[in-house]
CSV table of C-alpha atoms in Angstrom, one decimal:
chain,number,residue,atom,x,y,z
A,3,MET,CA,-20.5,17.1,-13.3
A,4,ASP,CA,-20.4,20.6,-11.9
A,5,PRO,CA,-17.0,22.4,-11.8
A,6,TYR,CA,-16.8,22.3,-8.0
A,7,THR,CA,-17.2,18.6,-7.9
A,8,LEU,CA,-14.7,18.1,-10.7
A,9,LYS,CA,-12.2,20.3,-8.9
A,10,THR,CA,-12.7,18.4,-5.7
A,11,LEU,CA,-12.3,15.0,-7.4
A,12,ASN,CA,-9.1,16.1,-9.2
A,13,ALA,CA,-7.6,17.3,-5.9
A,14,GLU,CA,-8.3,13.9,-4.3
A,15,ARG,CA,-6.7,12.2,-7.3
A,16,ARG,CA,-3.6,14.4,-7.2
A,17,ALA,CA,-3.2,13.7,-3.4
A,18,ARG,CA,-3.4,9.9,-4.0
A,19,ARG,CA,-6.6,9.7,-2.0
A,20,ALA,CA,-9.5,7.4,-3.0
A,21,ALA,CA,-12.8,8.9,-3.8
A,22,ILE,CA,-16.1,7.7,-5.4
A,23,LEU,CA,-18.4,9.9,-7.4
A,24,VAL,CA,-21.9,8.9,-6.5
A,25,THR,CA,-24.6,9.9,-9.0
A,26,ASP,CA,-28.3,9.4,-8.4
A,27,LEU,CA,-29.5,8.3,-11.9
A,28,GLY,CA,-33.0,9.4,-11.0
A,29,ASP,CA,-32.3,13.1,-10.7
A,30,GLY,CA,-28.7,13.4,-11.8
A,31,ARG,CA,-27.4,14.8,-8.6
A,32,ASP,CA,-23.9,13.7,-7.6
A,33,ARG,CA,-21.6,13.9,-4.6
A,34,ILE,CA,-18.1,12.7,-3.7
A,35,VAL,CA,-17.5,10.2,-1.0
A,36,ARG,CA,-14.0,9.9,0.3
A,37,GLU,CA,-12.6,6.7,1.7
A,38,GLY,CA,-13.4,6.6,5.4
A,39,ASP,CA,-16.6,8.7,5.1
A,40,HIS,CA,-19.6,7.1,6.8
A,41,VAL,CA,-22.5,6.2,4.5
A,42,ALA,CA,-25.3,4.2,6.0
A,43,GLY,CA,-27.4,1.3,4.6
A,44,ASP,CA,-27.2,-0.6,1.4
A,45,LEU,CA,-25.6,2.3,-0.4
A,46,GLY,CA,-22.8,2.4,2.2
A,47,THR,CA,-22.2,-1.3,1.8
A,48,ALA,CA,-22.0,-0.9,-2.0
A,49,ILE,CA,-19.6,2.0,-1.7
A,50,ALA,CA,-17.3,0.1,0.7
A,51,LYS,CA,-17.2,-2.8,-1.8
A,52,ALA,CA,-16.3,-0.3,-4.6
A,53,PHE,CA,-13.5,1.1,-2.5
A,54,ARG,CA,-12.0,-2.4,-2.1
A,55,SER,CA,-12.4,-3.5,-5.7
A,56,GLY,CA,-11.9,-0.3,-7.5
A,57,ASN,CA,-14.8,-1.3,-9.8
A,58,SER,CA,-17.3,1.2,-11.0
A,59,GLY,CA,-21.0,0.4,-11.8
A,60,SER,CA,-24.6,1.0,-11.0
A,61,VAL,CA,-26.3,-0.2,-7.7
A,62,GLU,CA,-29.8,-0.3,-6.3
A,63,ALA,CA,-30.2,1.1,-2.8
A,64,GLU,CA,-33.0,2.6,-0.9
A,65,GLY,CA,-35.3,2.2,-3.8
A,66,ARG,CA,-33.1,4.3,-6.1
A,67,THR,CA,-30.4,3.6,-8.7
A,68,PHE,CA,-26.9,5.1,-8.3
A,69,PHE,CA,-23.8,5.0,-10.4
A,70,LEU,CA,-20.6,4.6,-8.4
A,71,ASN,CA,-17.6,5.9,-10.3
A,72,ALA,CA,-14.6,4.7,-8.3
A,73,HIS,CA,-11.3,6.7,-8.4
A,74,LEU,CA,-8.6,4.7,-6.6
A,75,PRO,CA,-4.9,5.5,-6.7
A,76,GLN,CA,-2.8,2.8,-8.2
A,77,PRO,CA,-1.3,0.7,-5.4
A,78,ARG,CA,2.5,0.6,-5.4
A,79,LEU,CA,5.1,-1.6,-3.7
A,80,LEU,CA,8.2,-0.1,-2.1
A,81,VAL,CA,10.9,-2.6,-1.3
A,82,ILE,CA,13.7,-1.8,1.1
A,83,GLY,CA,16.6,-3.9,0.0
A,84,ALA,CA,18.1,-4.7,-3.3
A,85,VAL,CA,18.4,-8.5,-2.6
A,86,HIS,CA,17.6,-11.7,-4.3
A,87,ILE,CA,14.0,-11.7,-3.1
A,88,SER,CA,13.6,-8.2,-4.7
A,89,GLN,CA,15.0,-9.4,-8.0
A,90,ALA,CA,12.3,-12.1,-8.2
A,91,LEU,CA,9.6,-9.8,-6.8
A,92,ALA,CA,10.1,-7.0,-9.3
A,93,PRO,CA,8.8,-8.7,-12.5
A,94,MET,CA,6.0,-10.4,-10.6
A,95,ALA,CA,4.7,-7.1,-9.1
A,96,ARG,CA,4.9,-5.5,-12.5
A,97,ILE,CA,2.7,-8.2,-14.0
A,98,ALA,CA,0.2,-8.0,-11.1
A,99,GLY,CA,-0.1,-4.2,-11.6
A,100,TYR,CA,1.8,-3.0,-8.6
A,101,PRO,CA,4.6,-0.6,-9.7
A,102,LEU,CA,7.7,-1.4,-7.7
A,103,GLU,CA,10.5,0.7,-6.4
A,104,ILE,CA,13.6,-0.3,-4.5
A,105,ILE,CA,15.6,1.6,-1.9
A,106,ASP,CA,19.0,0.4,-0.8
A,107,PRO,CA,22.0,2.6,0.1
A,108,ARG,CA,24.4,-0.2,-0.6
A,109,THR,CA,25.6,0.7,-4.0
A,110,ALA,CA,27.1,-2.7,-4.6
A,111,PHE,CA,23.6,-4.2,-4.5
A,112,ALA,CA,21.5,-1.4,-5.9
A,113,THR,CA,22.7,-1.5,-9.5
A,114,PRO,CA,20.8,-1.2,-12.8
A,115,ASP,CA,22.5,-4.4,-13.9
A,116,ARG,CA,20.8,-6.4,-11.2
A,117,PHE,CA,17.5,-4.5,-11.5
A,118,PRO,CA,16.9,-3.6,-15.1
A,119,ASP,CA,13.8,-1.5,-15.7
A,120,VAL,CA,13.2,-1.0,-12.0
A,121,ALA,CA,12.9,2.4,-10.2
A,122,LEU,CA,16.0,2.2,-8.1
A,123,HIS,CA,17.3,4.5,-5.4
A,124,ALA,CA,20.8,3.9,-4.1
A,125,GLU,CA,20.2,6.1,-1.1
A,126,TRP,CA,19.2,5.9,2.5
A,127,PRO,CA,15.4,5.6,3.0
A,128,GLU,CA,15.4,8.8,5.1
A,129,ASP,CA,16.5,10.8,2.0
A,130,VAL,CA,14.1,9.1,-0.5
A,131,LEU,CA,11.1,9.2,1.8
A,132,THR,CA,11.5,12.9,2.5
A,133,ARG,CA,11.2,13.6,-1.2
A,134,GLN,CA,8.6,10.9,-1.9
A,135,PRO,CA,6.3,10.5,1.2
A,136,LEU,CA,4.5,7.2,1.7
A,137,ASP,CA,0.7,7.0,1.7
A,138,SER,CA,-2.1,4.6,2.4
A,139,TYR,CA,-2.0,3.2,-1.1
A,140,THR,CA,1.6,2.1,-0.8
A,141,ALA,CA,2.8,-1.3,0.5
A,142,LEU,CA,6.3,-1.5,2.1
A,143,ALA,CA,8.4,-4.7,2.3
A,144,ALA,CA,11.6,-4.4,4.3
A,145,VAL,CA,14.0,-7.2,3.4
A,146,THR,CA,17.6,-6.1,4.1
A,147,HIS,CA,17.9,-7.7,7.5
A,148,ASP,CA,19.8,-4.5,8.5
A,149,PRO,CA,18.2,-2.3,11.2
A,150,LYS,CA,20.1,0.7,10.1
A,151,ILE,CA,18.2,0.5,6.7
A,152,ASP,CA,14.9,-1.1,7.6
A,153,ASP,CA,13.8,0.5,10.8
A,154,PHE,CA,13.3,4.1,9.6
A,155,ALA,CA,11.3,2.9,6.6
A,156,LEU,CA,9.1,0.6,8.8
A,157,LYS,CA,8.3,3.5,11.2
A,158,ALA,CA,7.6,5.8,8.3
A,159,ALA,CA,5.2,3.1,6.7
A,160,LEU,CA,3.4,2.7,10.0
A,161,ASP,CA,3.0,6.5,10.4
A,162,ALA,CA,1.7,6.8,6.8
A,163,LYS,CA,-0.8,4.0,7.4
A,164,CYS,CA,0.6,2.0,4.4
A,165,PHE,CA,-2.0,-0.7,3.5
A,166,TYR,CA,0.7,-3.4,3.9
A,167,VAL,CA,3.9,-3.5,5.9
A,168,GLY,CA,6.1,-6.6,6.0
A,169,ALA,CA,9.5,-7.3,7.3
A,170,LEU,CA,11.9,-10.2,6.7
A,171,GLY,CA,13.2,-12.1,9.7
A,172,SER,CA,12.4,-14.8,12.2
A,173,ARG,CA,10.2,-14.2,15.2
A,174,LYS,CA,13.3,-13.8,17.4
A,175,THR,CA,14.6,-11.2,14.9
A,176,HIS,CA,11.2,-9.4,15.0
A,177,ALA,CA,11.1,-9.3,18.8
A,178,LYS,CA,14.3,-7.3,18.7
A,179,ARG,CA,12.8,-5.2,15.9
A,180,VAL,CA,9.8,-4.4,18.1
A,181,GLU,CA,12.0,-3.1,20.9
A,182,ARG,CA,13.8,-0.8,18.4
A,183,LEU,CA,10.5,0.5,16.9
A,184,LEU,CA,9.1,1.2,20.3
A,185,ALA,CA,12.2,3.2,21.1
A,186,LEU,CA,11.5,5.2,17.9
A,187,GLY,CA,8.1,6.1,19.1
A,188,ALA,CA,5.9,3.5,17.4
A,189,SER,CA,2.9,2.3,19.4
A,190,ALA,CA,2.2,-1.3,20.1
A,191,ASP,CA,-0.9,-1.1,17.9
A,192,GLN,CA,1.1,0.2,15.0
A,193,ILE,CA,3.8,-2.5,15.4
A,194,ALA,CA,1.1,-5.2,15.4
A,195,ARG,CA,0.3,-4.3,11.7
A,196,ILE,CA,3.7,-5.5,10.6
A,197,HIS,CA,3.7,-8.9,8.9
A,198,ALA,CA,6.7,-10.7,10.3
A,199,PRO,CA,7.8,-13.2,9.2
A,200,ILE,CA,6.9,-11.6,5.9
A,201,GLY,CA,4.6,-13.2,3.3
A,202,LEU,CA,1.8,-15.7,3.4
A,203,ASP,CA,2.7,-19.0,5.1
A,204,ILE,CA,3.0,-21.2,2.0
A,205,GLY,CA,6.2,-22.9,3.1
A,206,ALA,CA,8.4,-20.7,0.9
A,207,ALA,CA,12.1,-21.5,0.9
A,208,SER,CA,13.8,-19.9,-2.2
A,209,PRO,CA,14.0,-16.2,-2.9
A,210,ALA,CA,11.4,-16.6,-5.7
A,211,GLU,CA,9.0,-18.5,-3.5
A,212,ILE,CA,9.3,-15.8,-0.8
A,213,ALA,CA,8.6,-13.2,-3.4
A,214,VAL,CA,5.4,-15.0,-4.4
A,215,ALA,CA,4.4,-15.1,-0.7
A,216,ILE,CA,5.1,-11.4,-0.3
A,217,LEU,CA,3.2,-10.4,-3.4
A,218,ALA,CA,0.2,-12.6,-2.5
A,219,GLN,CA,0.0,-11.1,1.0
A,220,THR,CA,0.3,-7.6,-0.5
A,221,ILE,CA,-2.7,-8.3,-2.8
A,222,LEU,CA,-4.7,-9.8,0.0
A,223,ALA,CA,-4.0,-6.8,2.2
A,224,PHE,CA,-5.1,-4.4,-0.6
A,225,ARG,CA,-8.3,-6.2,-1.6
A,226,SER,CA,-9.4,-6.8,2.0
A,227,ARG,CA,-8.9,-3.2,3.3
A,228,GLY,CA,-11.6,-2.6,6.0
A,229,LEU,CA,-12.3,-6.3,6.4
A,230,ASP,CA,-11.2,-8.6,9.2
A,231,VAL,CA,-9.5,-11.2,7.0
A,232,LYS,CA,-6.8,-13.6,8.3
A,233,GLY,CA,-3.5,-12.6,6.7
A,234,ALA,CA,-4.6,-9.1,5.7
A,235,ALA,CA,-3.2,-5.9,7.1
A,236,ALA,CA,-4.8,-4.8,10.4
Protein backbone atom coordinates (compact mmCIF):
# COMPACT_ATOMS: atom_id res chain seq x y z
CA MET A 1 0.00 0.00 0.00
CA ASP A 2 1.42 3.38 -0.96
CA PRO A 3 1.80 6.08 1.74
CA TYR A 4 -0.99 8.27 0.34
CA THR A 5 -3.50 5.41 0.37
CA LEU A 6 -2.51 4.50 3.93
CA LYS A 7 -2.86 8.13 5.04
CA THR A 8 -6.30 8.36 3.46
CA LEU A 9 -7.45 5.10 5.01
CA ASN A 10 -6.25 6.13 8.46
CA ALA A 11 -8.06 9.46 8.14
CA GLU A 12 -11.32 7.65 7.35
CA ARG A 13 -10.85 5.34 10.32
CA ARG A 14 -10.16 8.22 12.72
CA ALA A 15 -13.32 9.96 11.53
CA ARG A 16 -15.39 6.79 12.08
CA ARG A 17 -16.23 6.54 8.39
CA ALA A 18 -16.38 3.18 6.62
CA ALA A 19 -13.97 2.47 3.79
CA ILE A 20 -12.87 -0.54 1.77
CA LEU A 21 -9.41 -0.99 0.32
CA VAL A 22 -9.94 -2.63 -3.07
CA THR A 23 -6.85 -4.38 -4.42
CA ASP A 24 -6.64 -5.85 -7.91
CA LEU A 25 -4.76 -9.10 -7.31
CA GLY A 26 -3.75 -9.22 -10.95
CA ASP A 27 -1.66 -6.06 -11.05
CA GLY A 28 -1.50 -5.11 -7.37
CA ARG A 29 -3.13 -1.71 -7.83
CA ASP A 30 -5.42 -0.58 -5.06
CA ARG A 31 -7.91 2.16 -4.31
CA ILE A 32 -10.14 3.23 -1.46
CA VAL A 33 -13.91 3.15 -1.79
CA ARG A 34 -15.90 5.09 0.79
CA GLU A 35 -19.38 4.09 1.86
CA GLY A 36 -21.78 5.81 -0.51
CA ASP A 37 -19.38 5.90 -3.47
CA HIS A 38 -20.92 4.50 -6.63
CA VAL A 39 -19.24 1.39 -8.05
CA ALA A 40 -21.00 -0.31 -10.94
CA GLY A 41 -21.41 -3.96 -11.82
CA ASP A 42 -20.58 -7.11 -9.90
CA LEU A 43 -17.74 -5.38 -8.09
CA GLY A 44 -20.14 -2.75 -6.81
CA THR A 45 -22.49 -5.46 -5.56
CA ALA A 46 -19.64 -7.20 -3.74
CA ILE A 47 -18.47 -3.93 -2.20
CA ALA A 48 -21.98 -3.10 -0.98
CA LYS A 49 -22.20 -6.53 0.65
CA ALA A 50 -18.83 -5.99 2.35
CA PHE A 51 -20.00 -2.66 3.75
CA ARG A 52 -23.02 -4.37 5.30
CA SER A 53 -21.19 -7.38 6.70
CA GLY A 54 -17.80 -5.88 7.52
CA ASN A 55 -16.19 -9.05 6.15
CA SER A 56 -13.02 -8.92 4.05
CA GLY A 57 -12.19 -11.39 1.28
CA SER A 58 -11.52 -11.98 -2.40
CA VAL A 59 -14.19 -11.64 -5.09
CA GLU A 60 -14.38 -12.32 -8.81
CA ALA A 61 -15.76 -9.48 -10.92
CA GLU A 62 -15.38 -8.34 -14.51
CA GLY A 63 -13.05 -11.24 -15.19
CA ARG A 64 -10.58 -10.16 -12.50
CA THR A 65 -9.89 -11.07 -8.88
CA PHE A 66 -10.06 -8.38 -6.22
CA PHE A 67 -9.39 -8.42 -2.51
CA LEU A 68 -11.75 -6.28 -0.46
CA ASN A 69 -10.30 -5.20 2.88
CA ALA A 70 -13.23 -3.76 4.82
CA HIS A 71 -12.67 -1.14 7.51
CA LEU A 72 -15.90 -0.39 9.36
CA PRO A 73 -16.19 1.60 12.59
CA GLN A 74 -17.47 -0.48 15.47
CA PRO A 75 -21.18 0.24 15.84
CA ARG A 76 -22.15 1.65 19.22
CA LEU A 77 -25.44 2.05 21.06
CA LEU A 78 -26.28 5.23 22.92
CA VAL A 79 -29.23 4.99 25.30
CA ILE A 80 -31.02 8.07 26.57
CA GLY A 81 -32.39 7.07 29.95
CA ALA A 82 -31.02 5.15 32.92
CA VAL A 83 -34.13 3.00 33.33
CA HIS A 84 -34.92 -0.69 33.89
CA ILE A 85 -34.83 -1.37 30.15
CA SER A 86 -31.32 0.10 30.01
CA GLN A 87 -30.17 -2.13 32.87
CA ALA A 88 -31.23 -5.21 30.93
CA LEU A 89 -29.94 -3.88 27.60
CA ALA A 90 -26.40 -3.04 28.77
CA PRO A 91 -25.07 -6.61 29.23
CA MET A 92 -26.90 -7.87 26.13
CA ALA A 93 -25.39 -5.16 23.94
CA ARG A 94 -21.93 -5.85 25.31
CA ILE A 95 -22.20 -9.54 24.45
CA ALA A 96 -23.46 -8.71 20.94
CA GLY A 97 -20.49 -6.40 20.33
CA TYR A 98 -22.24 -3.06 20.56
CA PRO A 99 -20.50 -0.86 23.16
CA LEU A 100 -23.22 0.93 25.12
CA GLU A 101 -23.30 4.33 26.78
CA ILE A 102 -26.09 5.87 28.81
CA ILE A 103 -27.05 9.52 29.19
CA ASP A 104 -29.48 10.67 31.86
CA PRO A 105 -29.30 13.94 33.82
CA ARG A 106 -31.37 12.43 36.64
CA THR A 107 -28.64 11.63 39.11
CA ALA A 108 -30.93 9.40 41.18
CA PHE A 109 -31.15 7.03 38.20
CA ALA A 110 -27.73 7.41 36.56
CA THR A 111 -25.61 5.80 39.26
CA PRO A 112 -22.68 3.36 39.03
CA ASP A 113 -24.48 1.05 41.46
CA ARG A 114 -27.32 0.58 38.98
CA PHE A 115 -25.02 0.44 35.96
CA PRO A 116 -21.70 -1.18 36.84
CA ASP A 117 -19.09 -1.25 34.09
CA VAL A 118 -21.20 1.01 31.84
CA ALA A 119 -20.09 4.34 30.37
CA LEU A 120 -22.53 6.59 32.20
CA HIS A 121 -23.14 10.32 31.77
CA ALA A 122 -25.28 11.96 34.47
CA GLU A 123 -25.66 15.04 32.28
CA TRP A 124 -28.07 16.55 29.79
CA PRO A 125 -27.80 15.10 26.26
CA GLU A 126 -27.07 18.59 24.90
CA ASP A 127 -23.85 18.73 26.92
CA VAL A 128 -22.65 15.20 26.18
CA LEU A 129 -23.42 15.28 22.46
CA THR A 130 -21.58 18.56 22.04
CA ARG A 131 -18.43 16.82 23.29
CA GLN A 132 -19.13 13.48 21.63
CA PRO A 133 -21.02 14.04 18.37
CA LEU A 134 -23.14 11.25 16.96
CA ASP A 135 -22.35 9.59 13.63
CA SER A 136 -23.81 7.12 11.17
CA TYR A 137 -22.30 4.17 13.04
CA THR A 138 -24.18 5.02 16.22
CA ALA A 139 -27.61 3.71 17.22
CA LEU A 140 -29.72 5.80 19.56
CA ALA A 141 -32.51 4.54 21.79
CA ALA A 142 -34.52 7.12 23.73
CA VAL A 143 -36.33 5.50 26.63
CA THR A 144 -36.93 8.14 29.32
CA HIS A 145 -40.49 9.08 28.31
CA ASP A 146 -39.45 12.66 29.13
CA PRO A 147 -39.48 15.10 26.18
CA LYS A 148 -37.07 17.43 27.95
CA ILE A 149 -34.46 14.67 27.84
CA ASP A 150 -35.36 12.64 24.76
CA ASP A 151 -36.26 15.23 22.13
CA PHE A 152 -32.89 16.95 21.71
CA ALA A 153 -31.12 13.60 21.43
CA LEU A 154 -33.60 12.31 18.86
CA LYS A 155 -33.19 15.41 16.69
CA ALA A 156 -29.39 15.13 16.96
CA ALA A 157 -29.55 11.45 15.96
CA LEU A 158 -31.67 12.23 12.91
CA ASP A 159 -29.33 15.05 11.84
CA ALA A 160 -26.29 12.77 12.27
CA LYS A 161 -27.98 10.01 10.22
CA CYS A 162 -27.56 7.45 12.98
CA PHE A 163 -28.15 4.00 11.52
CA TYR A 164 -30.88 3.33 14.08
CA VAL A 165 -33.14 5.70 15.99
CA GLY A 166 -35.78 4.32 18.35
CA ALA A 167 -38.07 5.91 20.92
CA LEU A 168 -40.15 4.38 23.68
CA GLY A 169 -43.84 5.17 23.81
CA SER A 170 -47.24 4.41 22.35
CA ARG A 171 -48.41 5.64 18.96
CA LYS A 172 -50.37 8.39 20.73
CA THR A 173 -47.22 9.44 22.59
CA HIS A 174 -45.25 9.37 19.34
CA ALA A 175 -47.80 11.57 17.56
CA LYS A 176 -47.14 14.29 20.14
CA ARG A 177 -43.40 13.67 19.77
CA VAL A 178 -43.68 14.19 16.01
CA GLU A 179 -45.23 17.62 16.57
CA ARG A 180 -42.40 18.62 18.88
CA LEU A 181 -39.69 17.39 16.51
CA LEU A 182 -41.26 19.25 13.60
CA ALA A 183 -41.15 22.38 15.75
CA LEU A 184 -37.44 21.71 16.35
CA GLY A 185 -36.84 21.69 12.60
CA ALA A 186 -36.87 17.98 11.81
CA SER A 187 -38.36 17.05 8.44
CA ALA A 188 -41.15 14.54 7.95
CA ASP A 189 -38.73 12.22 6.13
CA GLN A 190 -36.31 12.36 9.05
CA ILE A 191 -39.03 11.64 11.59
CA ALA A 192 -40.21 8.66 9.55
CA ARG A 193 -36.88 6.98 10.41
CA ILE A 194 -37.76 6.78 14.10
CA HIS A 195 -38.85 3.35 15.29
CA ALA A 196 -41.74 4.04 17.61
CA PRO A 197 -42.95 2.04 19.42
CA ILE A 198 -39.33 0.97 19.85
CA GLY A 199 -38.10 -2.56 19.18
CA LEU A 200 -39.16 -5.45 16.97
CA ASP A 201 -42.77 -6.48 17.48
CA ILE A 202 -42.23 -9.71 19.43
CA GLY A 203 -44.92 -9.10 22.05
CA ALA A 204 -42.36 -7.90 24.59
CA ALA A 205 -43.81 -7.00 27.98
CA SER A 206 -41.06 -6.93 30.63
CA PRO A 207 -38.08 -4.54 30.58
CA ALA A 208 -35.77 -7.45 29.68
CA GLU A 209 -37.98 -8.51 26.77
CA ILE A 210 -38.18 -4.93 25.51
CA ALA A 211 -34.38 -4.78 25.70
CA VAL A 212 -34.18 -7.92 23.53
CA ALA A 213 -36.54 -6.32 21.01
CA ILE A 214 -34.47 -3.11 20.90
CA LEU A 215 -31.18 -4.92 20.43
CA ALA A 216 -32.62 -7.17 17.72
CA GLN A 217 -33.97 -4.17 15.84
CA THR A 218 -30.63 -2.39 16.21
CA ILE A 219 -28.75 -5.36 14.74
CA LEU A 220 -31.25 -5.66 11.89
CA ALA A 221 -30.87 -1.97 11.10
CA PHE A 222 -27.08 -2.25 11.07
CA ARG A 223 -26.86 -5.37 8.95
CA SER A 224 -29.44 -4.18 6.42
CA ARG A 225 -28.06 -0.70 5.78
CA GLY A 226 -28.85 0.22 2.18
CA LEU A 227 -31.44 -2.50 1.81
CA ASP A 228 -35.23 -2.22 1.90
CA VAL A 229 -35.85 -4.62 4.77
CA LYS A 230 -39.00 -4.55 6.90
CA GLY A 231 -38.13 -3.41 10.41
CA ALA A 232 -34.80 -1.88 9.41
CA ALA A 233 -33.93 1.81 9.55
CA ALA A 234 -35.05 3.76 6.52
